[in-house]
CSV table of C-alpha atoms in Angstrom, one decimal:
chain,number,residue,atom,x,y,z
I,1,MET,CA,22.2,8.9,-43.8
I,2,ALA,CA,21.9,5.9,-41.5
I,3,PHE,CA,19.5,7.1,-38.8
I,4,GLY,CA,16.1,6.9,-40.3
I,5,PHE,CA,15.3,10.0,-42.4
I,6,ALA,CA,13.4,7.7,-44.9
I,7,GLN,CA,11.2,6.4,-42.1
I,8,ALA,CA,10.7,9.9,-40.8
I,9,PHE,CA,9.5,11.1,-44.1
I,10,ARG,CA,7.2,8.2,-44.5
I,11,THR,CA,5.6,8.7,-41.2
I,12,PHE,CA,5.6,12.6,-41.1
I,13,GLY,CA,6.1,13.8,-44.7
I,14,ARG,CA,2.5,14.1,-45.8
I,15,LEU,CA,2.2,17.4,-47.6
I,16,ALA,CA,-1.2,18.3,-46.1
I,17,LEU,CA,0.2,17.8,-42.6
I,18,ALA,CA,3.3,19.8,-43.4
I,19,GLY,CA,1.2,22.7,-44.8
I,20,ALA,CA,-1.0,22.7,-41.8
I,21,ILE,CA,1.9,22.8,-39.4
I,22,GLY,CA,3.6,25.7,-41.3
I,23,ALA,CA,0.4,27.7,-41.5
I,24,GLY,CA,-0.3,27.1,-37.8
I,25,LEU,CA,3.1,28.2,-36.7
I,26,ALA,CA,3.1,31.3,-38.8
I,27,ALA,CA,-0.4,32.4,-37.8
I,28,GLY,CA,0.1,31.8,-34.1
I,29,ASP,CA,3.6,33.0,-33.6
I,30,VAL,CA,3.7,36.0,-35.9
I,31,GLY,CA,0.7,37.4,-34.1
I,32,ALA,CA,2.3,36.9,-30.7
I,33,GLU,CA,5.6,38.5,-31.8
I,34,GLN,CA,3.8,41.6,-33.2
I,35,LYS,CA,1.8,42.2,-30.0
I,36,PRO,CA,2.8,45.7,-28.8
I,37,PRO,CA,4.9,45.6,-25.6
I,38,SER,CA,3.9,47.4,-22.4
I,39,PRO,CA,5.5,50.9,-22.2
I,40,GLY,CA,7.7,49.9,-19.2
I,41,SER,CA,8.8,46.5,-20.6
I,42,ALA,CA,12.4,45.7,-21.5
I,43,LYS,CA,11.4,45.4,-25.1
I,44,ALA,CA,9.8,48.9,-25.2
I,45,LEU,CA,12.7,50.6,-23.3
I,46,PHE,CA,15.6,49.1,-25.3
I,47,ALA,CA,13.8,49.5,-28.6
I,48,GLY,CA,13.2,53.2,-27.8
I,49,VAL,CA,16.9,54.0,-27.5
I,50,SER,CA,18.4,55.2,-30.8
I,51,LEU,CA,22.1,55.5,-30.0
I,52,PRO,CA,24.6,53.3,-28.1
I,53,THR,CA,26.4,54.2,-24.9
I,54,GLN,CA,29.8,56.0,-24.7
I,55,GLY,CA,32.7,54.0,-23.4
I,56,PRO,CA,34.2,50.6,-23.9
I,57,ALA,CA,32.4,47.8,-25.7
I,58,GLN,CA,31.1,45.1,-23.3
I,59,PRO,CA,28.5,42.3,-23.9
I,60,ILE,CA,26.5,41.8,-20.7
I,61,GLY,CA,24.6,38.6,-19.9
I,62,PHE,CA,23.5,35.9,-22.3
I,63,TYR,CA,22.6,36.0,-26.0
I,64,ALA,CA,18.9,35.8,-25.1
I,65,LYS,CA,19.0,37.8,-21.9
I,66,GLY,CA,21.3,40.8,-21.8
I,67,CYS,CA,22.4,44.1,-23.2
I,68,MET,CA,25.7,45.8,-24.3
I,69,THR,CA,27.7,48.9,-24.0
I,70,GLY,CA,30.0,50.7,-26.5
I,71,ALA,CA,28.3,49.2,-29.6
I,72,VAL,CA,29.4,50.2,-33.1
I,73,ALA,CA,27.3,50.3,-36.3
I,74,LEU,CA,28.0,48.3,-39.4
I,75,PRO,CA,28.3,50.9,-42.2
I,76,THR,CA,25.2,50.7,-44.4
I,77,ASP,CA,27.4,50.1,-47.4
I,78,GLY,CA,30.8,48.6,-48.2
I,79,PRO,CA,32.5,47.2,-51.2
I,80,THR,CA,31.3,43.6,-50.4
I,81,TRP,CA,28.2,44.2,-48.2
I,82,GLN,CA,24.9,46.1,-47.9
I,83,ALA,CA,22.9,46.5,-44.7
I,84,MET,CA,19.2,45.7,-45.0
I,85,ARG,CA,16.0,46.9,-43.3
I,86,LEU,CA,17.7,50.1,-42.1
I,87,SER,CA,14.5,51.5,-40.5
I,88,ARG,CA,14.8,48.8,-37.8
I,89,ASN,CA,18.1,50.4,-36.5
I,90,ARG,CA,19.5,47.0,-35.8
I,91,ARG,CA,22.9,47.1,-37.4
I,92,TRP,CA,24.7,47.7,-34.0
I,93,GLY,CA,27.0,45.1,-32.5
I,94,ASN,CA,30.1,44.4,-30.5
I,95,PRO,CA,33.2,45.6,-32.5
I,96,ALA,CA,34.3,41.9,-32.7
I,97,MET,CA,31.0,41.1,-34.5
I,98,ILE,CA,31.1,44.0,-36.9
I,99,ALA,CA,34.8,43.3,-37.7
I,100,LEU,CA,34.0,39.7,-38.5
I,101,LEU,CA,31.1,40.7,-40.8
I,102,GLU,CA,33.4,43.0,-42.9
I,103,ARG,CA,36.1,40.3,-43.1
I,104,PHE,CA,33.5,37.6,-43.9
I,105,SER,CA,32.0,39.7,-46.7
I,106,GLN,CA,35.5,40.2,-48.3
I,107,ASP,CA,36.4,36.5,-47.9
I,108,ALA,CA,33.0,35.5,-49.4
I,109,VAL,CA,33.9,37.3,-52.7
I,110,LYS,CA,37.5,35.9,-52.7
I,111,TYR,CA,36.9,32.3,-51.6
I,112,ALA,CA,33.2,31.4,-52.0
I,113,GLY,CA,32.4,33.0,-55.4
I,114,TRP,CA,29.8,35.1,-53.7
I,115,PRO,CA,29.1,38.7,-55.0
I,116,GLY,CA,28.8,40.2,-51.5
I,117,ILE,CA,26.5,39.7,-48.5
I,118,LEU,CA,23.2,41.3,-47.4
I,119,VAL,CA,23.3,41.8,-43.6
I,120,GLY,CA,20.1,41.7,-41.7
I,121,ASP,CA,19.6,42.2,-38.0
I,122,VAL,CA,22.6,42.4,-35.7
I,123,ALA,CA,21.4,44.1,-32.5
I,124,GLN,CA,19.8,47.3,-31.2
I,125,PRO,CA,22.0,50.2,-30.1
I,126,ARG,CA,22.2,48.9,-26.5
I,127,GLY,CA,21.2,45.4,-27.2
I,128,GLY,CA,18.4,44.0,-25.1
I,129,PRO,CA,15.2,42.3,-26.3
I,130,MET,CA,13.8,43.4,-29.6
I,131,LEU,CA,10.2,44.4,-30.3
I,132,ASN,CA,9.8,41.4,-32.7
I,133,GLY,CA,11.7,38.8,-34.6
I,134,HIS,CA,14.2,37.3,-32.2
I,135,SER,CA,14.7,36.1,-28.6
I,136,SER,CA,18.5,36.4,-29.0
I,137,HIS,CA,20.5,39.2,-30.7
I,138,GLN,CA,20.7,40.9,-27.3
I,139,ILE,CA,24.4,41.3,-26.6
I,140,GLY,CA,25.8,42.3,-30.1
I,141,LEU,CA,27.3,38.8,-30.9
I,142,ASP,CA,24.6,37.6,-33.3
I,143,ALA,CA,24.0,38.6,-36.9
I,144,ASP,CA,21.7,37.4,-39.7
I,145,ILE,CA,23.0,37.0,-43.3
I,146,TRP,CA,20.6,36.7,-46.2
I,147,PHE,CA,20.8,33.8,-48.6
I,148,THR,CA,20.1,36.4,-51.3
I,149,PRO,CA,23.3,37.6,-52.9
I,150,MET,CA,24.2,41.2,-52.9
I,151,PRO,CA,23.1,42.9,-56.2
I,152,ALA,CA,25.6,44.6,-58.5
I,153,ARG,CA,24.4,48.1,-57.5
I,154,ARG,CA,23.8,49.9,-54.3
I,155,MET,CA,20.1,49.6,-53.3
I,156,THR,CA,18.1,52.6,-52.1
I,157,ALA,CA,16.8,52.7,-48.5
I,158,GLN,CA,13.3,51.9,-49.8
I,159,GLU,CA,14.6,48.9,-51.8
I,160,ARG,CA,16.3,47.6,-48.7
I,161,GLU,CA,12.9,47.7,-46.9
I,162,ASP,CA,11.0,46.1,-49.7
I,163,LEU,CA,13.3,43.4,-51.2
I,164,PRO,CA,11.5,40.1,-50.5
I,165,PHE,CA,13.1,37.2,-48.8
I,166,THR,CA,13.9,34.1,-50.8
I,167,SER,CA,13.3,30.8,-49.0
I,168,MET,CA,15.6,27.9,-49.8
I,169,LEU,CA,12.8,25.4,-49.2
I,170,GLN,CA,10.2,23.8,-51.5
I,171,LYS,CA,6.7,25.0,-50.7
I,172,ASP,CA,5.0,21.7,-51.4
I,173,LYS,CA,7.4,19.4,-49.5
I,174,PHE,CA,8.1,18.9,-45.9
I,175,LEU,CA,11.6,20.2,-44.9
I,176,THR,CA,13.1,19.9,-48.3
I,177,VAL,CA,15.6,22.2,-50.0
I,178,ASN,CA,14.5,23.6,-53.3
I,179,PRO,CA,17.0,22.4,-55.9
I,180,LYS,CA,16.0,25.3,-58.2
I,181,VAL,CA,17.2,27.8,-55.6
I,182,TRP,CA,19.9,26.1,-53.7
I,183,THR,CA,23.5,26.5,-55.1
I,184,GLU,CA,26.9,25.2,-54.3
I,185,SER,CA,28.0,28.8,-53.7
I,186,ARG,CA,25.5,29.0,-50.8
I,187,ALA,CA,27.1,25.8,-49.3
I,188,ARG,CA,30.5,27.3,-49.6
I,189,LEU,CA,29.3,30.5,-48.0
I,190,LEU,CA,28.0,28.6,-45.0
I,191,MET,CA,31.2,26.6,-44.5
I,192,LEU,CA,33.3,29.7,-44.9
I,193,ALA,CA,31.3,31.4,-42.1
I,194,ALA,CA,31.8,28.3,-39.9
I,195,SER,CA,35.5,28.3,-40.5
I,196,TYR,CA,36.4,31.3,-38.3
I,197,PRO,CA,37.6,30.3,-34.9
I,198,GLU,CA,35.5,33.0,-33.1
I,199,VAL,CA,32.3,31.7,-34.7
I,200,GLU,CA,30.5,29.4,-32.2
I,201,ARG,CA,27.3,28.5,-34.1
I,202,ILE,CA,25.5,29.1,-37.3
I,203,PHE,CA,21.7,28.5,-37.1
I,204,VAL,CA,20.1,27.1,-40.3
I,205,ASN,CA,16.8,25.5,-41.1
I,206,PRO,CA,16.9,21.7,-40.5
I,207,ALA,CA,16.4,21.0,-44.2
I,208,ILE,CA,19.5,23.1,-45.0
I,209,LYS,CA,21.5,21.2,-42.3
I,210,LYS,CA,20.4,17.9,-43.9
I,211,LYS,CA,21.3,19.2,-47.3
I,212,MET,CA,24.8,20.0,-46.1
I,213,CYS,CA,25.2,16.7,-44.4
I,214,ASP,CA,24.2,14.8,-47.5
I,215,THR,CA,26.1,16.8,-50.1
I,216,TRP,CA,29.1,18.6,-48.6
I,217,THR,CA,32.3,16.8,-49.8
I,218,GLY,CA,34.9,19.2,-48.6
I,219,ASP,CA,36.4,19.4,-45.1
I,220,ARG,CA,33.7,18.6,-42.6
I,221,THR,CA,35.6,19.8,-39.5
I,222,ASN,CA,33.3,22.8,-39.0
I,223,LEU,CA,30.1,21.2,-40.2
I,224,GLY,CA,29.0,20.6,-36.6
I,225,LYS,CA,28.8,24.4,-36.1
I,226,LEU,CA,25.7,24.4,-38.4
I,227,ARG,CA,22.8,23.9,-35.9
I,228,PRO,CA,19.3,23.1,-37.0
I,229,ILE,CA,16.5,25.4,-35.7
I,230,TYR,CA,13.1,26.7,-36.7
I,231,GLY,CA,12.9,29.3,-39.4
I,232,HIS,CA,16.3,30.3,-40.9
I,233,ASP,CA,15.3,29.2,-44.4
I,234,SER,CA,16.0,32.5,-46.1
I,235,HIS,CA,18.9,33.6,-43.9
I,236,PHE,CA,21.5,32.1,-41.6
I,237,HIS,CA,22.4,33.3,-38.2
I,238,ILE,CA,26.0,33.7,-37.1
I,239,ARG,CA,26.8,33.6,-33.4
I,240,ILE,CA,30.3,34.4,-32.1
I,241,LYS,CA,31.9,33.5,-28.8
I,242,CYS,CA,32.2,35.9,-25.9
I,243,PRO,CA,35.2,38.1,-26.8
I,244,PRO,CA,38.4,37.7,-24.7
I,245,GLY,CA,38.2,39.8,-21.5
I,246,ALA,CA,34.4,40.1,-21.6
I,247,ALA,CA,33.9,39.1,-18.0
I,248,GLY,CA,30.2,40.0,-18.0
I,249,CYS,CA,29.4,37.9,-21.0
I,250,THR,CA,27.8,34.5,-20.3
I,251,PRO,CA,29.0,31.9,-22.8
I,252,GLN,CA,26.9,29.1,-24.4
I,253,ALA,CA,27.9,25.5,-23.9
I,254,PRO,CA,30.3,24.4,-26.6
I,255,VAL,CA,29.0,22.5,-29.6
I,256,ALA,CA,29.2,18.8,-29.3
I,257,SER,CA,32.0,17.0,-31.2
I,258,GLY,CA,31.2,15.6,-34.6
I,259,ASP,CA,29.4,16.9,-37.7
I,260,GLY,CA,25.9,17.0,-36.2
I,261,CYS,CA,24.6,14.6,-38.9
I,262,ASP,CA,23.2,12.2,-36.4
I,263,LYS,CA,20.2,11.6,-34.2
I,264,SER,CA,20.2,15.2,-33.1
I,265,LEU,CA,19.3,16.2,-36.7
I,266,ALA,CA,16.9,13.3,-37.2
I,267,TYR,CA,14.9,14.7,-34.3
I,268,TRP,CA,13.8,17.6,-36.5
I,269,PHE,CA,12.3,15.2,-39.0
I,270,THR,CA,9.9,13.8,-36.5
I,271,PRO,CA,6.6,15.3,-35.3
I,272,ALA,CA,8.0,16.3,-31.9
I,273,PRO,CA,9.4,19.8,-32.7
I,274,TRP,CA,6.4,20.8,-34.8
I,275,ALA,CA,3.6,19.5,-32.6
I,276,PRO,CA,1.3,22.1,-31.1
I,277,PRO,CA,1.2,22.3,-27.3
I,278,LYS,CA,-1.1,19.8,-25.7
I,279,PRO,CA,-4.3,21.4,-24.4
I,280,PRO,CA,-4.6,21.5,-20.6
I,281,LYS,CA,-6.8,19.0,-18.8
I,282,THR,CA,-10.3,20.1,-18.3
I,283,SER,CA,-9.9,20.0,-14.5
I,284,ALA,CA,-6.6,22.0,-14.6
I,285,LYS,CA,-6.4,25.7,-14.1
I,286,PRO,CA,-5.9,27.7,-17.3
I,287,PRO,CA,-2.2,28.6,-17.7
I,288,LYS,CA,-1.2,32.1,-16.9
I,289,PRO,CA,-0.2,34.1,-20.0
I,290,PRO,CA,3.6,34.6,-20.3
I,291,ARG,CA,4.9,37.6,-18.4
I,292,GLU,CA,6.7,40.2,-20.3
I,293,MET,CA,10.4,40.5,-19.7
I,294,MET,CA,11.2,43.6,-17.6
I,295,VAL,CA,14.5,45.3,-17.2
I,296,SER,CA,14.7,43.8,-13.7
I,297,ASP,CA,14.8,40.4,-15.3
I,298,LEU,CA,18.0,41.2,-17.2
I,299,PRO,CA,21.5,41.4,-15.6
I,300,LYS,CA,21.6,44.3,-13.1
I,301,ALA,CA,24.0,46.3,-15.2
I,302,CYS,CA,21.4,46.6,-18.0
I,303,ALA,CA,19.4,49.2,-16.0
I,304,ALA,CA,22.5,51.4,-15.9
I,305,VAL,CA,23.1,50.8,-19.6
I,306,LEU,CA,19.7,52.3,-20.4
I,307,ASP,CA,20.5,55.4,-18.4
I,308,ALA,CA,24.1,55.9,-19.7
I,309,ALA,CA,25.1,58.8,-21.8
I,310,SER,CA,24.8,58.4,-25.6
I,311,VAL,CA,27.5,58.9,-28.2
I,312,ALA,CA,27.2,62.1,-30.2
I,313,SER,CA,25.8,60.6,-33.4
I,314,MET,CA,25.4,57.5,-35.4
I,315,GLN,CA,28.2,58.6,-37.6
I,316,ALA,CA,30.5,58.9,-34.6
I,317,ALA,CA,29.8,55.3,-33.6
I,318,THR,CA,30.1,53.8,-37.1
I,319,TYR,CA,32.7,51.1,-37.3
I,320,GLY,CA,35.7,52.5,-39.2
I,321,GLY,CA,35.0,56.1,-38.1
I,322,PRO,CA,32.7,58.8,-39.5
I,323,SER,CA,34.2,58.6,-43.0
I,324,ALA,CA,33.0,55.0,-43.2
I,325,ALA,CA,29.5,56.1,-42.6
I,326,SER,CA,29.4,58.2,-45.8
I,327,ALA,CA,32.2,56.8,-47.9
I,328,LEU,CA,29.8,55.6,-50.6
I,329,ALA,CA,27.2,58.3,-50.3
I,330,ALA,CA,28.3,60.1,-53.5
I,331,ALA,CA,29.3,57.0,-55.5
I,332,PRO,CA,27.3,56.5,-58.7
I,333,ALA,CA,25.1,53.4,-58.7
I,334,ALA,CA,26.1,50.7,-61.2
I,335,ALA,CA,23.6,49.4,-63.7
I,336,PRO,CA,20.9,47.2,-62.2
I,337,ALA,CA,21.7,43.5,-62.0
I,338,ASP,CA,19.6,41.1,-64.1
I,339,ASP,CA,18.9,38.7,-61.3
I,340,ASP,CA,17.6,39.2,-58.5
I,341,GLU,CA,18.4,31.9,-27.0
I,342,ALA,CA,18.1,29.7,-22.9
I,343,LEU,CA,18.8,28.6,-26.4
I,344,PRO,CA,19.2,24.9,-27.3
I,345,ASP,CA,22.1,23.1,-28.8
I,346,VAL,CA,19.9,21.3,-31.3
I,347,GLY,CA,16.4,21.5,-29.8
I,348,PRO,CA,13.9,20.8,-28.5
I,349,VAL,CA,13.3,24.2,-27.1
I,350,PRO,CA,13.5,26.7,-30.0
I,351,ASN,CA,14.6,30.3,-29.8
I,352,ASP,CA,12.5,31.3,-32.8
I,353,LYS,CA,9.4,29.4,-33.9
I,354,PRO,CA,9.5,30.6,-36.7
I,355,THR,CA,11.8,33.6,-37.0
I,356,ILE,CA,10.1,36.8,-38.3
I,357,GLN,CA,12.4,38.1,-40.9
């Protein structure tokens, strides 16, 4: 890499500083994310709806400021995927997103040598802002995929709640991928995900982006879709384009040409993205606390989305029909495996800092 990573590490790679930054981000942001929302806030209202609307599927607004109608649920189980953290009720998405996840899971087995994917958060039944964890995922066109491979058996609901995340980073080094955890199959998985024309961006930790820039020897045409951002060290975030005909969907600016292995990536290896906010001047008025997002802050149609009639049941709105929701319910489990938003193009304003998994 010709744009100063070595110098960046010399000036900012001290382990103590890295540890202090990581601890500060986790302590500050996790607490803020977990603060209970006000009863009338958009977070509280959209999180309180358990089923999607009837009618056609439409994403409304922007990835980090919107809602959706006609969502469908990813089945909890498939031959090549398992949905995680089921209690969150966040496996809802636009049909285009859910269809891509199923296709991607099959292609991952066939082309990437991956045993199957573990799917994290997609969206809430009617989209909108979540209680915690994300500023995006609001219109059903975002989905999180774990870097942990799917086990050789169907996990119980409790196991899906308890299975820990596996970070791809070394704990004792600043923004460095752990060679004992990272594998070529994970690199193939990322590039496969980026290969679909409807995929607009894939968010990964800056260290993972650098690893891909340094080591990927295959076709680099889609490498620019991998965008560095805070968090995303134990999962990657797939974002697809507004579906054709979705007039109410606000698209994001296209990714710049090139592979992204340039100054835009080098930025993440400087102090700037990680520095705490500067304290206000003693003579200045203390800043007002950020105001909660209300439904009135979302596109006007989102108020009607909250009030719209629900589908009859989760099974009725599961992608592939009611049979898909229970197709594997009676299947015997295999033997246990032995192993285990306004969003930036590249920064500097993060959508998750860090993402709560």
